């Protein structure tokens, strides 16, 4: 037997100290975002520390502020793995989030952490901390990692302090989820029959989702393995964003300009300037229109039924934002794009559903929604939104649903009620415009496809997009990211904390129906279609089936 092998020497793992709670903060990959958001994170961490200390425990931050970088976030998976080597595996651990964060930075460490895990976020619209929390908890749910969650403005309110105390004392915190119920036996209605027929068609005839670079911004929760996807009849075409850029470069300038002219004629407003670093320029817009044309051509080449562009890593350093192209793709009424030989209009008169940030839960949902809404004769335009924040208005809790760049123009009531603003430089160094506006009042079906216990689930609910006075809309935009499209959403029979406790994604899908009865019928068809596809359906809040 040889004695020359090199055996690994494993460092001793640190032991947990009684009364000590460790904290970590996961951040963005973009230095500009981490530096900009750091002061808010610091404030929130101080709030959490004060609350934990008042309850008789000590806080030990597991990683320091980095003076060279100008922030104290974990900014990569490698860094996260190294940080977790210093954390006692059995110690109580709080992930503190006031910002949008990349879940994979901390997922490796959290997967093997044995002590109780709590994820907390600040109830604030300023930066997407709540969105970050929801992405991480969805990722932990998919990974099967036990965890608790909690949110508060500054951890001085009784509800949050009581929750924190429970978690510190027991290592567990549960929330009311009595608004969720499993799908009952479905009635014998035309909508149920339609849903089942569309499911049978999808499984027999199959559909393809085109994925331009999988796995956006650490969103492990947004990746659905083929083994879970294929039984629905849905298959992935794996595409590269570099092919998209190559195709963009083949789009002649006049064709991109024709898209701009069409939108100008349709009444859309472009807030342009000349400073590439901070303003939206005509050149950025032309690049975005090239992307719109290129995405349709590639989708046509591969026979895609839906498409997703990752953008936020890689492409963000190559071309302006993908959002404007994405919003256009999701609308039935779009600038026409023809095949390269000019013979055919591509996807004429219909949206090509786009799942932003290659969120594959959104891909499945958009495809299903598109089929049902089209079959029922409704506007099939659908989009995701970030669950960004919310506050009471006039005695009702009104959510700020705010996607990071674009919604289909029909959600605003048309292109003449839509505008485009430069994407914030801290996330989008090369700029590009949004497709923004205020979502029109109306009846919506909301939903989310997610993975738990190794299978696909979907939550379905009803809501109303409400109109708020202009100054309240302005206040909400200014309190969040004013460049992005906003929906004022009231969810039926689901309160603020119930949605936060239950929702397994940073995103939520919405689609409009002509009226409340139509929305109920569309939801019933959707429930039937998902159930027929083998997805576990849950009804949330007040839903009439
Ligand atoms: C630009 C930001 O990173 C956003 O993309 C982020 O807040 C999200 O939209 C997460 O869903």
Coordinates of C-alpha atoms in Angstrom, one line a residue, residues 10 23 59 61 82 98 117 160 232 246 277 305 310-311 313 339 360 393 417 449 464 469 475 489 518 532 540:
X10 CA -10.1 19.3 7.2
X23 CA -25.7 36.8 10.7
X59 CA -25.1 39.0 17.3
X61 CA -21.7 39.1 11.9
X82 CA -15.6 30.6 2.6
X98 CA -32.4 44.9 2.7
X117 CA -32.1 29.5 9.9
X160 CA -41.9 41.2 14.6
X232 CA -46.1 18.8 -18.9
X246 CA -24.9 38.0 -33.3
X277 CA -24.1 57.0 -18.7
X305 CA -43.6 28.9 -27.9
X310 CA -31.4 36.4 -18.9
X311 CA -29.6 39.6 -19.6
X313 CA -25.3 38.8 -16.0
X339 CA -38.8 36.7 -41.5
X360 CA -38.9 29.1 -15.8
X393 CA -54.5 52.9 1.3
X417 CA -50.3 55.4 -21.9
X449 CA -45.5 28.0 -10.3
X464 CA -58.0 43.6 -8.6
X469 CA -54.8 59.1 -7.0
X475 CA -45.4 58.5 -3.8
X489 CA -52.8 45.3 -6.6
X518 CA -64.5 36.3 -16.6
X532 CA -54.5 17.9 -15.7
X540 CA -55.3 31.2 -2.3

